[in-house]
Amino acid sequence: MGKRVAVIGAGVSGLTSIKACLDEGFEPTCFERSCDIGGLWRFTETVEKGRASIYKSVVTNTSKEMSCFSDFPMPDHFPNYMHNSKFLEYLRLYAKCFDLLKYIRFKTPVIQVEKSKDYLTTGQWVVVTQNEDRQESSIFDAVMICIGHQIEAYIPPLECFPGFEKFKGSYLHSQSYKKPDIFQGKTVVVIGMGNSAADIAVELCHWAKKVVLQHKGGSPG
Ligand SMILES: Cc1cc2nc3c(=O)[nH]c(=O)nc-3n(C[C@H](O)[C@H](O)[C@H](O)COP(=O)(O)OP(=O)(O)OC[C@H]3O[C@@H](n4cnc5c(N)ncnc54)[C@H](O)[C@@H]3O)c2cc1C
Ligand SMILES: *[C@@H]1O[C@H](CO)[C@@H](O)[C@H](O)[C@H]1NC(C)=O
């Protein structure tokens, strides 16, 4: 019998891990905490706990040749750099083509992974999942962790911004930024100059009264 593999997460990494397990004759079970595949590429209007979040206008910054799986080229009519909805469409085509959905258990977050009692002889793992109010634990021969990164937003302590206590406006982390319209007519400072900051600042220019891009060093990317 093939080895049983737990794949945690059904984003880009999780999907291709399920496929790789099948190619090797393993038996994958994928646990996904949300209700659908795609990970961060599935845009939602609100931020969901435990899943990275994107804004509505995100377009890939890697070309279609560089972003596709090696065994599944992007359809010819897809643009070279594409909107997030298009990339999600590609992931759906991939999952359908290799019939991956049946291996995924949705709305099933993994809450714990630990070595089994007889790990030294079996090398097995105990994976505990939560499905609504029911906890379940299962034994696997291997675990692939595909839960993504950039899940938790980090806002530096507000003392890092001298004078902040006098600031009367609102502030948010780019993780909760979804659309530019709420900045209509406002004066906005975007702090930092990474990909998201530069992208969001450009988008805000069309809506805000004034946009200032603030950074302390050179551009990181
Ligand atoms: C704004 C932004 C733009 C980007 N643009 C590009 C780009 O253009 N090109 C590129 O190549 N890369 C880009 N990236 C990098 C991106 O990280 C990868 O493209 C890719 O989406 C990561 O996939 P992943 O499967 O590792 O993680 P994710 O897509 O984050 O998926 C992780 C999945 O795991 C699930 N999960 C998390 N915890 C648990 C748990 N405990 N139990 C069960 N399920 C769980 C989540 O619900 C989610 O579905 C971008 C990243 C960001 C943040
Ligand atoms: C694309 O954007 C993501 C998110 O900001 C970043 O992690 C990645 O390095 C970028 N890739 C390129 C090729 O710039």
mmCIF file of C-alpha atoms and ligand atoms in Angstrom:
data_model
loop_
_atom_site.group_PDB
_atom_site.id
_atom_site.type_symbol
_atom_site.label_atom_id
_atom_site.label_comp_id
_atom_site.label_asym_id
_atom_site.label_seq_id
_atom_site.Cartn_x
_atom_site.Cartn_y
_atom_site.Cartn_z
ATOM 1 C CA MET A 1 0.000 0.000 0.000
ATOM 2 C CA GLY A 2 1.213 3.504 -0.822
ATOM 3 C CA LYS A 3 2.453 5.698 1.963
ATOM 4 C CA ARG A 4 -0.173 8.018 3.440
ATOM 5 C CA VAL A 5 0.759 11.669 3.151
ATOM 6 C CA ALA A 6 -1.000 14.599 4.815
ATOM 7 C CA VAL A 7 -0.816 17.786 2.730
ATOM 8 C CA ILE A 8 -1.711 20.862 4.751
ATOM 9 C CA GLY A 9 -3.118 23.690 2.623
ATOM 10 C CA ALA A 10 -4.585 23.734 -0.907
ATOM 11 C CA GLY A 11 -2.846 26.757 -2.419
ATOM 12 C CA VAL A 12 -0.237 26.607 -5.183
ATOM 13 C CA SER A 13 2.103 24.437 -3.080
ATOM 14 C CA GLY A 14 -0.593 22.149 -1.687
ATOM 15 C CA LEU A 15 -2.143 21.422 -5.068
ATOM 16 C CA THR A 16 1.137 20.521 -6.693
ATOM 17 C CA SER A 17 2.089 18.438 -3.652
ATOM 18 C CA ILE A 18 -1.073 16.350 -4.019
ATOM 19 C CA LYS A 19 -0.199 15.817 -7.675
ATOM 20 C CA ALA A 20 3.411 14.893 -6.855
ATOM 21 C CA CYS A 21 2.228 12.343 -4.253
ATOM 22 C CA LEU A 22 -0.093 10.727 -6.792
ATOM 23 C CA ASP A 23 2.739 10.577 -9.345
ATOM 24 C CA GLU A 24 4.824 8.652 -6.779
ATOM 25 C CA GLY A 25 2.048 6.237 -5.848
ATOM 26 C CA PHE A 26 1.452 7.755 -2.418
ATOM 27 C CA GLU A 27 -1.974 8.328 -0.892
ATOM 28 C CA PRO A 28 -2.432 12.026 -0.224
ATOM 29 C CA THR A 29 -5.084 13.619 1.975
ATOM 30 C CA CYS A 30 -5.124 17.398 1.818
ATOM 31 C CA PHE A 31 -6.576 19.488 4.633
ATOM 32 C CA GLU A 32 -7.633 23.028 3.746
ATOM 33 C CA ARG A 33 -8.910 25.400 6.388
ATOM 34 C CA SER A 34 -10.980 27.529 3.986
ATOM 35 C CA CYS A 35 -13.833 26.422 1.744
ATOM 36 C CA ASP A 36 -11.930 26.424 -1.552
ATOM 37 C CA ILE A 37 -8.597 25.960 -3.340
ATOM 38 C CA GLY A 38 -6.183 28.683 -4.468
ATOM 39 C CA GLY A 39 -4.762 29.971 -1.193
ATOM 40 C CA LEU A 40 -3.858 33.626 -1.488
ATOM 41 C CA TRP A 41 -4.956 33.720 -5.136
ATOM 42 C CA ARG A 42 -8.605 33.452 -4.140
ATOM 43 C CA PHE A 43 -9.597 37.061 -3.585
ATOM 44 C CA THR A 44 -12.252 37.730 -0.957
ATOM 45 C CA GLU A 45 -13.736 41.076 0.102
ATOM 46 C CA THR A 46 -12.694 40.511 3.704
ATOM 47 C CA VAL A 47 -9.551 39.117 5.311
ATOM 48 C CA GLU A 48 -9.894 35.505 6.465
ATOM 49 C CA LYS A 49 -8.101 34.179 9.511
ATOM 50 C CA GLY A 50 -5.118 31.998 8.621
ATOM 51 C CA ARG A 51 -5.069 32.791 4.898
ATOM 52 C CA ALA A 52 -2.926 35.388 3.153
ATOM 53 C CA SER A 53 -4.922 38.216 1.654
ATOM 54 C CA ILE A 54 -4.608 40.108 -1.636
ATOM 55 C CA TYR A 55 -6.182 43.321 -2.912
ATOM 56 C CA LYS A 56 -8.626 43.298 -5.761
ATOM 57 C CA SER A 57 -6.292 44.607 -8.458
ATOM 58 C CA VAL A 58 -3.321 42.250 -7.851
ATOM 59 C CA VAL A 59 -1.702 41.157 -11.102
ATOM 60 C CA THR A 60 1.070 38.544 -11.169
ATOM 61 C CA ASN A 61 4.620 39.897 -11.211
ATOM 62 C CA THR A 62 5.976 36.705 -12.771
ATOM 63 C CA SER A 63 5.374 35.791 -16.417
ATOM 64 C CA LYS A 64 3.040 32.971 -17.387
ATOM 65 C CA GLU A 65 5.981 30.769 -18.430
ATOM 66 C CA MET A 66 7.694 31.329 -15.091
ATOM 67 C CA SER A 67 4.514 30.963 -13.009
ATOM 68 C CA CYS A 68 3.046 27.791 -14.458
ATOM 69 C CA PHE A 69 3.609 24.252 -13.257
ATOM 70 C CA SER A 70 6.120 22.424 -15.480
ATOM 71 C CA ASP A 71 3.566 19.719 -16.352
ATOM 72 C CA PHE A 72 0.697 22.103 -17.112
ATOM 73 C CA PRO A 73 1.344 25.117 -19.350
ATOM 74 C CA MET A 74 -0.944 28.148 -19.100
ATOM 75 C CA PRO A 75 -3.620 28.295 -21.825
ATOM 76 C CA ASP A 76 -2.409 30.214 -24.901
ATOM 77 C CA HIS A 77 -5.049 32.916 -24.617
ATOM 78 C CA PHE A 78 -4.002 33.848 -21.044
ATOM 79 C CA PRO A 79 -2.039 37.115 -20.883
ATOM 80 C CA ASN A 80 1.642 37.000 -19.960
ATOM 81 C CA TYR A 81 1.054 38.830 -16.662
ATOM 82 C CA MET A 82 -2.430 38.168 -15.369
ATOM 83 C CA HIS A 83 -5.050 39.375 -12.924
ATOM 84 C CA ASN A 84 -5.385 37.265 -9.771
ATOM 85 C CA SER A 85 -8.770 35.921 -10.928
ATOM 86 C CA LYS A 86 -7.104 34.542 -14.039
ATOM 87 C CA PHE A 87 -4.380 32.867 -12.014
ATOM 88 C CA LEU A 88 -7.036 31.273 -9.814
ATOM 89 C CA GLU A 89 -8.740 30.068 -12.982
ATOM 90 C CA TYR A 90 -5.444 28.423 -13.982
ATOM 91 C CA LEU A 91 -5.248 26.658 -10.600
ATOM 92 C CA ARG A 92 -8.819 25.430 -11.041
ATOM 93 C CA LEU A 93 -7.920 24.037 -14.497
ATOM 94 C CA TYR A 94 -4.889 22.287 -12.968
ATOM 95 C CA ALA A 95 -6.956 20.750 -10.162
ATOM 96 C CA LYS A 96 -9.603 19.606 -12.615
ATOM 97 C CA CYS A 97 -7.146 18.180 -15.142
ATOM 98 C CA PHE A 98 -5.436 15.965 -12.558
ATOM 99 C CA ASP A 99 -8.646 15.345 -10.577
ATOM 100 C CA LEU A 100 -7.189 16.709 -7.344
ATOM 101 C CA LEU A 101 -10.331 17.979 -5.609
ATOM 102 C CA LYS A 102 -11.369 14.580 -4.344
ATOM 103 C CA TYR A 103 -8.264 14.431 -2.144
ATOM 104 C CA ILE A 104 -9.054 17.723 -0.389
ATOM 105 C CA ARG A 105 -11.041 18.117 2.812
ATOM 106 C CA PHE A 106 -12.239 21.702 2.968
ATOM 107 C CA LYS A 107 -13.095 23.708 6.096
ATOM 108 C CA THR A 108 -10.727 21.418 7.957
ATOM 109 C CA PRO A 109 -7.861 23.295 9.628
ATOM 110 C CA VAL A 110 -4.972 21.281 10.988
ATOM 111 C CA ILE A 111 -4.459 22.367 14.579
ATOM 112 C CA GLN A 112 -1.606 20.082 15.592
ATOM 113 C CA VAL A 113 1.065 17.839 14.082
ATOM 114 C CA GLU A 114 3.223 15.650 16.305
ATOM 115 C CA LYS A 115 5.390 12.573 16.124
ATOM 116 C CA SER A 116 3.513 9.334 16.844
ATOM 117 C CA LYS A 117 4.377 7.416 20.033
ATOM 118 C CA ASP A 118 6.248 4.810 17.985
ATOM 119 C CA TYR A 119 7.883 7.409 15.720
ATOM 120 C CA LEU A 120 11.361 5.943 16.227
ATOM 121 C CA THR A 121 10.349 2.692 14.563
ATOM 122 C CA THR A 122 7.559 3.850 12.211
ATOM 123 C CA GLY A 123 8.459 7.483 11.400
ATOM 124 C CA GLN A 124 4.751 8.287 11.521
ATOM 125 C CA TRP A 125 2.948 11.508 12.443
ATOM 126 C CA VAL A 126 -0.301 12.279 14.206
ATOM 127 C CA VAL A 127 -2.269 15.037 12.499
ATOM 128 C CA VAL A 128 -5.113 16.636 14.438
ATOM 129 C CA THR A 129 -7.826 18.473 12.525
ATOM 130 C CA GLN A 130 -10.780 20.532 13.608
ATOM 131 C CA ASN A 131 -14.007 20.239 11.675
ATOM 132 C CA GLU A 132 -16.599 22.574 13.137
ATOM 133 C CA ASP A 133 -16.644 21.478 16.775
ATOM 134 C CA ARG A 134 -15.259 18.001 16.156
ATOM 135 C CA GLN A 135 -11.572 17.136 16.522
ATOM 136 C CA GLU A 136 -10.122 14.182 14.716
ATOM 137 C CA SER A 137 -6.649 12.699 14.708
ATOM 138 C CA SER A 138 -5.174 10.520 12.001
ATOM 139 C CA ILE A 139 -1.857 8.804 11.424
ATOM 140 C CA PHE A 140 0.276 9.618 8.387
ATOM 141 C CA ASP A 141 3.622 8.397 7.085
ATOM 142 C CA ALA A 142 4.604 11.904 6.018
ATOM 143 C CA VAL A 143 3.368 15.478 6.264
ATOM 144 C CA MET A 144 3.794 18.265 3.703
ATOM 145 C CA ILE A 145 3.268 21.705 5.141
ATOM 146 C CA CYS A 146 1.902 24.039 2.462
ATOM 147 C CA ILE A 147 0.265 26.689 4.621
ATOM 148 C CA GLY A 148 1.821 29.661 2.874
ATOM 149 C CA HIS A 149 3.639 32.624 4.291
ATOM 150 C CA GLN A 150 2.768 36.280 4.851
ATOM 151 C CA ILE A 151 -0.296 35.161 6.788
ATOM 152 C CA GLU A 152 0.066 37.363 9.874
ATOM 153 C CA ALA A 153 0.237 41.096 9.266
ATOM 154 C CA TYR A 154 2.970 42.841 11.254
ATOM 155 C CA ILE A 155 2.390 46.418 12.344
ATOM 156 C CA PRO A 156 5.459 47.749 14.211
ATOM 157 C CA PRO A 157 4.775 49.127 17.720
ATOM 158 C CA LEU A 158 3.131 52.535 17.234
ATOM 159 C CA GLU A 159 5.961 54.165 19.269
ATOM 160 C CA CYS A 160 8.083 53.603 16.148
ATOM 161 C CA PHE A 161 6.139 56.459 14.561
ATOM 162 C CA PRO A 162 6.929 59.538 16.676
ATOM 163 C CA GLY A 163 3.927 61.837 17.059
ATOM 164 C CA PHE A 164 1.500 59.101 16.076
ATOM 165 C CA GLU A 165 -0.675 59.810 19.133
ATOM 166 C CA LYS A 166 -1.617 63.131 17.533
ATOM 167 C CA PHE A 167 -2.665 61.478 14.279
ATOM 168 C CA LYS A 168 -6.465 61.633 13.929
ATOM 169 C CA GLY A 169 -6.884 59.681 10.715
ATOM 170 C CA SER A 170 -7.273 55.963 10.282
ATOM 171 C CA TYR A 171 -4.482 53.500 9.553
ATOM 172 C CA LEU A 172 -4.311 49.978 8.228
ATOM 173 C CA HIS A 173 -1.832 47.305 7.205
ATOM 174 C CA SER A 174 -1.660 46.526 3.493
ATOM 175 C CA GLN A 175 -2.966 43.054 4.315
ATOM 176 C CA SER A 176 -6.408 44.576 4.973
ATOM 177 C CA TYR A 177 -6.221 46.804 1.892
ATOM 178 C CA LYS A 178 -8.733 45.573 -0.648
ATOM 179 C CA LYS A 179 -9.872 48.455 -2.863
ATOM 180 C CA PRO A 180 -8.880 52.115 -3.407
ATOM 181 C CA ASP A 181 -12.359 53.679 -3.293
ATOM 182 C CA ILE A 182 -12.405 54.281 0.473
ATOM 183 C CA PHE A 183 -9.448 56.648 -0.031
ATOM 184 C CA GLN A 184 -11.367 58.908 -2.409
ATOM 185 C CA GLY A 185 -10.268 62.536 -1.866
ATOM 186 C CA LYS A 186 -8.025 61.693 1.125
ATOM 187 C CA THR A 187 -4.400 62.450 1.854
ATOM 188 C CA VAL A 188 -2.563 59.146 2.269
ATOM 189 C CA VAL A 189 0.938 58.191 3.329
ATOM 190 C CA VAL A 190 2.108 54.741 2.265
ATOM 191 C CA ILE A 191 4.912 53.542 4.545
ATOM 192 C CA GLY A 192 7.497 51.236 3.003
ATOM 193 C CA MET A 193 8.526 50.617 -0.558
ATOM 194 C CA GLY A 194 8.168 46.910 -1.198
ATOM 195 C CA ASN A 195 6.040 45.463 -3.977
ATOM 196 C CA SER A 196 2.703 45.999 -2.243
ATOM 197 C CA ALA A 197 3.548 49.550 -1.127
ATOM 198 C CA ALA A 198 4.614 50.713 -4.579
ATOM 199 C CA ASP A 199 1.691 48.973 -6.253
ATOM 200 C CA ILE A 200 -0.877 50.360 -3.813
ATOM 201 C CA ALA A 201 0.591 53.886 -3.956
ATOM 202 C CA VAL A 202 0.235 53.893 -7.744
ATOM 203 C CA GLU A 203 -3.350 52.667 -7.505
ATOM 204 C CA LEU A 204 -4.236 55.274 -4.859
ATOM 205 C CA CYS A 205 -2.965 58.105 -7.060
ATOM 206 C CA HIS A 206 -6.137 57.767 -9.117
ATOM 207 C CA TRP A 207 -8.385 58.178 -6.068
ATOM 208 C CA ALA A 208 -6.689 60.079 -3.265
ATOM 209 C CA LYS A 209 -6.175 63.835 -3.092
ATOM 210 C CA LYS A 210 -2.496 63.285 -2.379
ATOM 211 C CA VAL A 211 -0.272 60.211 -1.930
ATOM 212 C CA VAL A 212 3.128 60.262 -0.236
ATOM 213 C CA LEU A 213 5.352 57.182 -0.478
ATOM 214 C CA GLN A 214 7.582 57.094 2.572
ATOM 215 C CA HIS A 215 10.615 54.862 2.944
ATOM 216 C CA LYS A 216 13.748 54.890 4.990
ATOM 217 C CA GLY A 217 16.242 53.290 2.637
ATOM 218 C CA GLY A 218 16.538 52.310 -0.988
ATOM 219 C CA SER A 219 13.921 50.290 -2.799
ATOM 220 C CA PRO A 220 14.112 46.612 -1.738
ATOM 221 C CA GLY A 221 12.434 45.124 -4.759
HETATM 222 C C1 LIG B 1 0.371 40.034 -2.726
HETATM 223 C C2 LIG B 1 1.179 38.849 -3.210
HETATM 224 C C3 LIG B 1 1.464 38.720 -4.567
HETATM 225 C C4 LIG B 1 2.232 37.656 -5.023
HETATM 226 N N1 LIG B 1 2.478 37.564 -6.371
HETATM 227 C C5 LIG B 1 3.201 36.530 -6.850
HETATM 228 C C6 LIG B 1 3.421 36.379 -8.273
HETATM 229 O O1 LIG B 1 2.976 37.214 -9.075
HETATM 230 N N2 LIG B 1 4.119 35.324 -8.704
HETATM 231 C C7 LIG B 1 4.620 34.372 -7.834
HETATM 232 O O2 LIG B 1 5.230 33.415 -8.285
HETATM 233 N N3 LIG B 1 4.416 34.492 -6.499
HETATM 234 C C8 LIG B 1 3.726 35.529 -5.990
HETATM 235 N N4 LIG B 1 3.501 35.617 -4.641
HETATM 236 C C9 LIG B 1 4.069 34.588 -3.763
HETATM 237 C C10 LIG B 1 3.008 33.568 -3.311
HETATM 238 O O3 LIG B 1 3.320 33.341 -1.976
HETATM 239 C C11 LIG B 1 3.019 32.318 -4.165
HETATM 240 O O4 LIG B 1 2.715 32.649 -5.497
HETATM 241 C C12 LIG B 1 1.997 31.234 -3.801
HETATM 242 O O5 LIG B 1 0.657 31.695 -3.935
HETATM 243 C C13 LIG B 1 2.182 30.666 -2.433
HETATM 244 O O6 LIG B 1 1.415 29.494 -2.390
HETATM 245 P P1 LIG B 1 1.332 28.598 -1.116
HETATM 246 O O7 LIG B 1 0.538 27.401 -1.517
HETATM 247 O O8 LIG B 1 2.685 28.404 -0.550
HETATM 248 O O9 LIG B 1 0.534 29.466 -0.020
HETATM 249 P P2 LIG B 1 -0.924 30.105 0.009
HETATM 250 O O10 LIG B 1 -1.394 30.510 -1.333
HETATM 251 O O11 LIG B 1 -0.888 31.148 1.088
HETATM 252 O O12 LIG B 1 -1.859 28.889 0.475
HETATM 253 C C14 LIG B 1 -1.817 28.343 1.768
HETATM 254 C C15 LIG B 1 -3.117 27.586 2.030
HETATM 255 O O13 LIG B 1 -2.998 26.877 3.268
HETATM 256 C C16 LIG B 1 -4.207 27.012 3.988
HETATM 257 N N5 LIG B 1 -3.876 26.833 5.415
HETATM 258 C C17 LIG B 1 -3.126 27.657 6.208
HETATM 259 N N6 LIG B 1 -3.025 27.150 7.440
HETATM 260 C C18 LIG B 1 -3.713 25.970 7.440
HETATM 261 C C19 LIG B 1 -3.975 24.972 8.433
HETATM 262 N N7 LIG B 1 -3.481 25.077 9.670
HETATM 263 N N8 LIG B 1 -4.723 23.921 8.106
HETATM 264 C C20 LIG B 1 -5.245 23.787 6.836
HETATM 265 N N9 LIG B 1 -5.024 24.694 5.859
HETATM 266 C C21 LIG B 1 -4.267 25.769 6.160
HETATM 267 C C22 LIG B 1 -4.713 28.409 3.638
HETATM 268 O O14 LIG B 1 -6.109 28.528 3.858
HETATM 269 C C23 LIG B 1 -4.336 28.499 2.147
HETATM 270 O O15 LIG B 1 -5.362 28.033 1.315
HETATM 271 C C24 LIG B 1 2.726 36.663 -4.129
HETATM 272 C C25 LIG B 1 2.438 36.799 -2.765
HETATM 273 C C26 LIG B 1 1.681 37.869 -2.300
HETATM 274 C C27 LIG B 1 1.408 37.973 -0.820
HETATM 275 C C1 LIG B 2 6.322 39.157 -6.619
HETATM 276 O O1 LIG B 2 5.617 39.697 -5.529
HETATM 277 C C2 LIG B 2 5.715 38.926 -4.340
HETATM 278 C C3 LIG B 2 4.832 39.598 -3.305
HETATM 279 O O2 LIG B 2 5.218 40.921 -3.071
HETATM 280 C C4 LIG B 2 7.176 38.811 -3.898
HETATM 281 O O3 LIG B 2 7.266 37.980 -2.759
HETATM 282 C C5 LIG B 2 8.016 38.245 -5.028
HETATM 283 O O4 LIG B 2 9.383 38.265 -4.685
HETATM 284 C C6 LIG B 2 7.809 39.048 -6.311
HETATM 285 N N1 LIG B 2 8.517 38.401 -7.434
HETATM 286 C C7 LIG B 2 9.264 39.097 -8.308
HETATM 287 C C8 LIG B 2 9.882 38.295 -9.406
HETATM 288 O O5 LIG B 2 9.434 40.302 -8.216
#
